[in-house]
Short mmCIF file of C-alpha atoms and ligand atoms in Angstrom, two decimals:
data_model
loop_
_atom_site.label_atom_id
_atom_site.label_comp_id
_atom_site.label_asym_id
_atom_site.label_seq_id
_atom_site.Cartn_x
_atom_site.Cartn_y
_atom_site.Cartn_z
CA MET A 1 27.58 -69.89 -14.67
CA LEU A 2 31.24 -70.00 -13.74
CA ASP A 3 32.30 -68.75 -10.32
CA ASN A 4 35.70 -67.16 -9.67
CA ILE A 5 37.33 -70.58 -9.17
CA GLY A 6 35.96 -71.71 -12.55
CA PHE A 7 37.52 -68.63 -14.15
CA ASP A 8 40.80 -69.29 -12.30
CA ILE A 9 40.94 -72.69 -13.98
CA TRP A 10 39.93 -71.27 -17.39
CA SER A 11 42.47 -68.42 -17.14
CA LYS A 12 45.41 -70.65 -18.16
CA GLU A 13 43.71 -71.73 -21.39
CA TYR A 14 41.56 -68.65 -21.97
CA ASP A 15 43.48 -66.97 -24.81
CA LYS A 16 43.74 -70.23 -26.74
CA SER A 17 40.09 -71.16 -26.23
CA VAL A 18 38.71 -67.84 -27.51
CA GLU A 19 41.00 -68.06 -30.53
CA LYS A 20 39.71 -71.55 -31.30
CA GLY A 21 36.06 -70.53 -30.89
CA SER A 22 36.16 -67.10 -32.50
CA ASN A 23 33.88 -68.03 -35.41
CA GLU A 24 31.03 -69.56 -33.41
CA TYR A 25 28.74 -68.82 -30.43
CA PRO A 26 29.63 -67.59 -27.84
CA PHE A 27 32.79 -65.98 -29.24
CA ASP A 28 31.79 -65.41 -32.88
CA GLY A 29 33.53 -62.21 -34.02
CA TYR A 30 35.58 -61.93 -30.80
CA TYR A 31 38.56 -60.20 -32.42
CA SER A 32 36.35 -57.84 -34.47
CA VAL A 33 34.56 -56.90 -31.26
CA LEU A 34 37.83 -56.15 -29.46
CA SER A 35 39.17 -54.23 -32.49
CA TYR A 36 36.01 -52.14 -32.63
CA VAL A 37 36.43 -51.12 -28.99
CA TYR A 38 40.16 -50.56 -29.43
CA ASN A 39 39.59 -48.32 -32.47
CA LEU A 40 37.24 -46.10 -30.46
CA ILE A 41 40.03 -45.46 -27.94
CA LYS A 42 43.42 -45.96 -29.63
CA ASN A 43 46.15 -43.37 -29.92
CA LYS A 44 44.94 -41.33 -27.00
CA GLU A 45 47.82 -40.98 -24.58
CA GLU A 46 47.68 -40.69 -20.82
CA ILE A 47 44.02 -41.62 -20.66
CA ASN A 48 42.54 -43.42 -17.68
CA VAL A 49 40.76 -46.64 -18.58
CA LEU A 50 38.74 -48.90 -16.29
CA ASP A 51 38.09 -52.46 -17.56
CA ILE A 52 35.28 -54.44 -15.91
CA GLY A 53 36.03 -58.18 -16.01
CA PHE A 54 39.35 -57.68 -17.81
CA GLY A 55 40.27 -61.37 -17.91
CA THR A 56 43.72 -61.97 -19.37
CA GLY A 57 43.83 -58.36 -20.59
CA LEU A 58 43.60 -59.12 -24.31
CA LEU A 59 41.93 -55.76 -24.89
CA THR A 60 43.51 -53.51 -22.29
CA ASN A 61 47.05 -54.72 -22.94
CA LYS A 62 47.09 -52.95 -26.33
CA LEU A 63 45.96 -49.71 -24.73
CA TYR A 64 48.52 -50.18 -21.94
CA SER A 65 51.29 -50.45 -24.52
CA GLU A 66 50.10 -47.08 -25.86
CA ARG A 67 50.56 -45.54 -22.41
CA ALA A 68 46.98 -45.64 -21.19
CA ASN A 69 46.65 -45.92 -17.42
CA ILE A 70 44.83 -49.20 -16.87
CA CYS A 71 42.69 -50.06 -13.89
CA GLY A 72 40.40 -53.04 -13.69
CA ILE A 73 38.15 -55.20 -11.59
CA ASP A 74 37.81 -58.96 -11.86
CA PHE A 75 36.96 -61.62 -9.30
CA SER A 76 39.39 -64.27 -10.59
CA GLN A 77 42.87 -64.31 -9.06
CA GLY A 78 44.06 -66.45 -12.00
CA MET A 79 42.96 -63.75 -14.48
CA ILE A 80 44.45 -60.99 -12.30
CA ASP A 81 47.85 -62.74 -12.16
CA ILE A 82 48.00 -63.07 -15.97
CA ALA A 83 46.88 -59.48 -16.57
CA GLN A 84 49.29 -58.13 -13.95
CA GLU A 85 52.20 -59.95 -15.58
CA LYS A 86 51.34 -58.39 -18.96
CA MET A 87 50.72 -54.94 -17.45
CA PRO A 88 53.02 -54.47 -14.43
CA ASN A 89 51.81 -50.91 -13.78
CA GLY A 90 48.14 -51.78 -14.13
CA LYS A 91 45.98 -51.42 -11.03
CA PHE A 92 43.89 -54.56 -10.75
CA ILE A 93 41.33 -55.00 -8.00
CA LYS A 94 39.92 -58.36 -7.00
CA TRP A 95 36.20 -57.69 -6.73
CA ASP A 96 32.83 -59.24 -7.56
CA PHE A 97 30.89 -56.67 -9.60
CA ASN A 98 27.62 -58.16 -8.34
CA LEU A 99 28.44 -56.09 -5.26
CA GLY A 100 28.57 -52.84 -7.26
CA ILE A 101 31.64 -50.62 -7.43
CA PRO A 102 34.55 -51.24 -5.04
CA SER A 103 35.24 -48.46 -2.52
CA GLN A 104 38.80 -48.02 -3.90
CA LEU A 105 37.26 -46.59 -7.09
CA GLU A 106 34.68 -44.28 -5.61
CA LYS A 107 36.90 -41.19 -5.94
CA GLU A 108 38.54 -42.16 -9.25
CA LYS A 109 37.63 -40.73 -12.66
CA PHE A 110 38.08 -42.42 -16.04
CA ASP A 111 38.04 -41.33 -19.66
CA TYR A 112 36.83 -44.76 -20.77
CA ILE A 113 35.10 -47.53 -18.88
CA ILE A 114 35.10 -50.68 -20.96
CA SER A 115 33.90 -54.22 -20.50
CA SER A 116 34.09 -57.16 -22.88
CA TYR A 117 32.31 -60.49 -22.49
CA ALA A 118 31.66 -60.01 -18.76
CA ILE A 119 28.48 -58.05 -18.09
CA HIS A 120 26.23 -61.01 -19.04
CA HIS A 121 26.83 -62.20 -15.50
CA LEU A 122 24.43 -59.48 -14.29
CA ASP A 123 20.67 -59.63 -14.81
CA ASN A 124 19.07 -56.80 -16.83
CA ASP A 125 18.02 -54.64 -13.88
CA LYS A 126 21.46 -55.02 -12.29
CA LYS A 127 23.13 -54.14 -15.61
CA VAL A 128 21.19 -50.88 -15.75
CA GLU A 129 21.93 -50.10 -12.09
CA PHE A 130 25.62 -50.93 -12.56
CA VAL A 131 25.95 -48.78 -15.70
CA SER A 132 24.19 -45.95 -13.93
CA ASN A 133 26.70 -46.16 -11.06
CA LEU A 134 29.63 -46.40 -13.48
CA LYS A 135 28.56 -43.09 -15.03
CA ASP A 136 29.58 -41.38 -11.79
CA LEU A 137 33.17 -42.51 -12.42
CA LEU A 138 33.42 -40.85 -15.85
CA ASN A 139 35.36 -37.70 -16.59
CA GLU A 140 33.53 -35.03 -18.53
CA ASN A 141 33.20 -36.37 -22.12
CA GLY A 142 34.04 -39.84 -20.81
CA LYS A 143 32.46 -42.88 -22.37
CA ILE A 144 31.31 -46.35 -21.31
CA ILE A 145 31.75 -49.09 -23.93
CA ILE A 146 30.20 -52.48 -23.25
CA ALA A 147 31.00 -55.29 -25.67
CA ASP A 148 29.32 -58.60 -25.06
CA ILE A 149 27.27 -61.44 -26.39
CA ALA A 150 24.25 -59.43 -27.50
CA PHE A 151 21.44 -59.13 -30.02
CA LYS A 152 19.36 -56.40 -31.61
CA THR A 153 16.06 -58.17 -30.94
CA GLU A 154 14.65 -60.91 -28.73
CA GLY A 155 13.86 -62.82 -31.97
CA GLU A 156 17.54 -62.80 -32.98
CA LEU A 157 18.50 -64.08 -29.52
CA ILE A 158 15.99 -66.94 -29.81
CA ASN A 159 17.25 -67.77 -33.29
CA CYS A 160 20.86 -67.96 -32.02
CA LYS A 161 19.69 -70.10 -29.08
CA ASP A 162 17.92 -72.51 -31.47
CA ILE A 163 21.00 -72.86 -33.67
CA ASN A 164 23.30 -73.36 -30.67
CA SER A 165 20.98 -75.32 -28.37
CA ASN A 166 23.72 -77.86 -27.58
CA LYS A 167 25.98 -75.25 -25.99
CA TRP A 168 23.63 -72.39 -25.06
CA ASP A 169 24.34 -71.13 -21.53
CA GLU A 170 20.96 -70.63 -19.81
CA ASP A 171 22.60 -68.89 -16.82
CA GLU A 172 23.98 -66.01 -18.83
CA ILE A 173 21.81 -62.95 -19.43
CA TYR A 174 22.57 -61.37 -22.79
CA MET A 175 21.86 -57.77 -23.76
CA VAL A 176 19.08 -57.19 -26.27
CA GLU A 177 19.11 -53.72 -27.85
CA GLU A 178 15.32 -53.37 -28.02
CA LYS A 179 15.15 -53.92 -24.25
CA ILE A 180 18.27 -52.38 -22.73
CA VAL A 181 18.38 -49.14 -24.73
CA PRO A 182 14.86 -48.06 -23.58
CA GLN A 183 15.59 -49.29 -20.03
CA LEU A 184 18.68 -47.06 -19.90
CA PHE A 185 16.79 -44.19 -21.55
CA ASN A 186 14.17 -44.35 -18.79
CA LYS A 187 17.02 -43.70 -16.35
CA GLY A 188 18.18 -40.70 -18.40
CA ILE A 189 21.07 -42.61 -19.99
CA HIS A 190 21.56 -42.32 -23.76
CA SER A 191 23.11 -45.26 -25.54
CA THR A 192 23.72 -46.57 -29.04
CA TYR A 193 24.08 -50.21 -30.03
CA THR A 194 26.05 -51.78 -32.89
CA GLN A 195 25.77 -55.45 -33.88
CA ILE A 196 29.21 -56.83 -34.76
CA SER A 197 28.72 -60.57 -35.30
CA SER A 198 26.00 -63.22 -35.17
CA CYS A 199 26.04 -63.06 -31.36
CA ALA A 200 27.99 -60.00 -30.26
CA GLY A 201 27.39 -56.30 -30.11
CA ILE A 202 28.60 -53.09 -28.54
CA LEU A 203 26.72 -50.62 -26.40
CA GLU A 204 28.19 -47.12 -26.23
CA ILE A 205 27.11 -44.78 -23.46
CA HIS A 206 28.13 -41.13 -23.38
C1 LIG B 1 34.69 -64.37 -20.58
S1 LIG B 1 35.84 -63.54 -19.62
C2 LIG B 1 36.15 -62.05 -20.55
C3 LIG B 1 37.54 -61.53 -20.34
C4 LIG B 1 37.96 -60.35 -21.21
N1 LIG B 1 37.25 -59.15 -20.85
C5 LIG B 1 37.81 -60.66 -22.68
O1 LIG B 1 37.16 -59.90 -23.40
O2 LIG B 1 38.38 -61.65 -23.12
C6 LIG B 1 34.85 -62.89 -18.26
C7 LIG B 1 35.70 -62.22 -17.20
O3 LIG B 1 34.81 -61.60 -16.26
C8 LIG B 1 35.19 -61.98 -14.96
N2 LIG B 1 33.96 -62.01 -14.15
C9 LIG B 1 32.86 -62.78 -14.35
N3 LIG B 1 31.93 -62.55 -13.41
C10 LIG B 1 32.48 -61.61 -12.59
C11 LIG B 1 32.01 -60.94 -11.43
N4 LIG B 1 30.80 -61.22 -10.90
N5 LIG B 1 32.80 -60.01 -10.84
C12 LIG B 1 34.04 -59.73 -11.37
N6 LIG B 1 34.54 -60.34 -12.45
C13 LIG B 1 33.76 -61.26 -13.06
C14 LIG B 1 35.84 -63.35 -15.09
O4 LIG B 1 36.73 -63.64 -14.04
C15 LIG B 1 36.57 -63.20 -16.42
O5 LIG B 1 37.85 -62.68 -16.27
#
């Protein structure tokens, strides 16, 4: 698994590398995934959006240009520098989300909390705990949208792993609908899952 220095190095080539790999694991359907999230939020002015692991801001930058207030956390200074250049008024916090929510955000409220291709760095229990803590940062009627490498069933994950055994990342922990939806439900959190590509899906939490 990459650490923040690894992501700093990747940041300079990130946009190009996802474009090149957007029809195969791990980024199969990348642009459809981002469009799906964007379409759930677009055209809503003056909304507050928090992006977890925003990277180079490929998703949030479109919302920024439509006057959304963008805040984000990411542990890579390289990613932060690129995102900040694209979104000068964005509030970007350098933070490792393994440590939970940064204190600067504890009193903030958001209409949308989004995350794309980042949450697989947390194990399943930590994902549930993190999402549960993020819920406290939502405005009334706010929504959490998590887009990531994900599968409906454990069988589909294993199938994808078999097909992509030469590049499968054993350190990453991907969401599986049949596991995470009940796990969240047991914590009183309702979610719905949509598969978008062979290896990506979106979890929506209200
Ligand atoms: C694969 S990139 C995804 C970037 C962007 N969200 C996208 O959809 O293209 C993962 C991002 O999550 C960040 N990240 C990974 N682990 C993190 C952690 N533990 N804490 C904070 N940020 C993390 C990385 O620095 C990187 O910017």
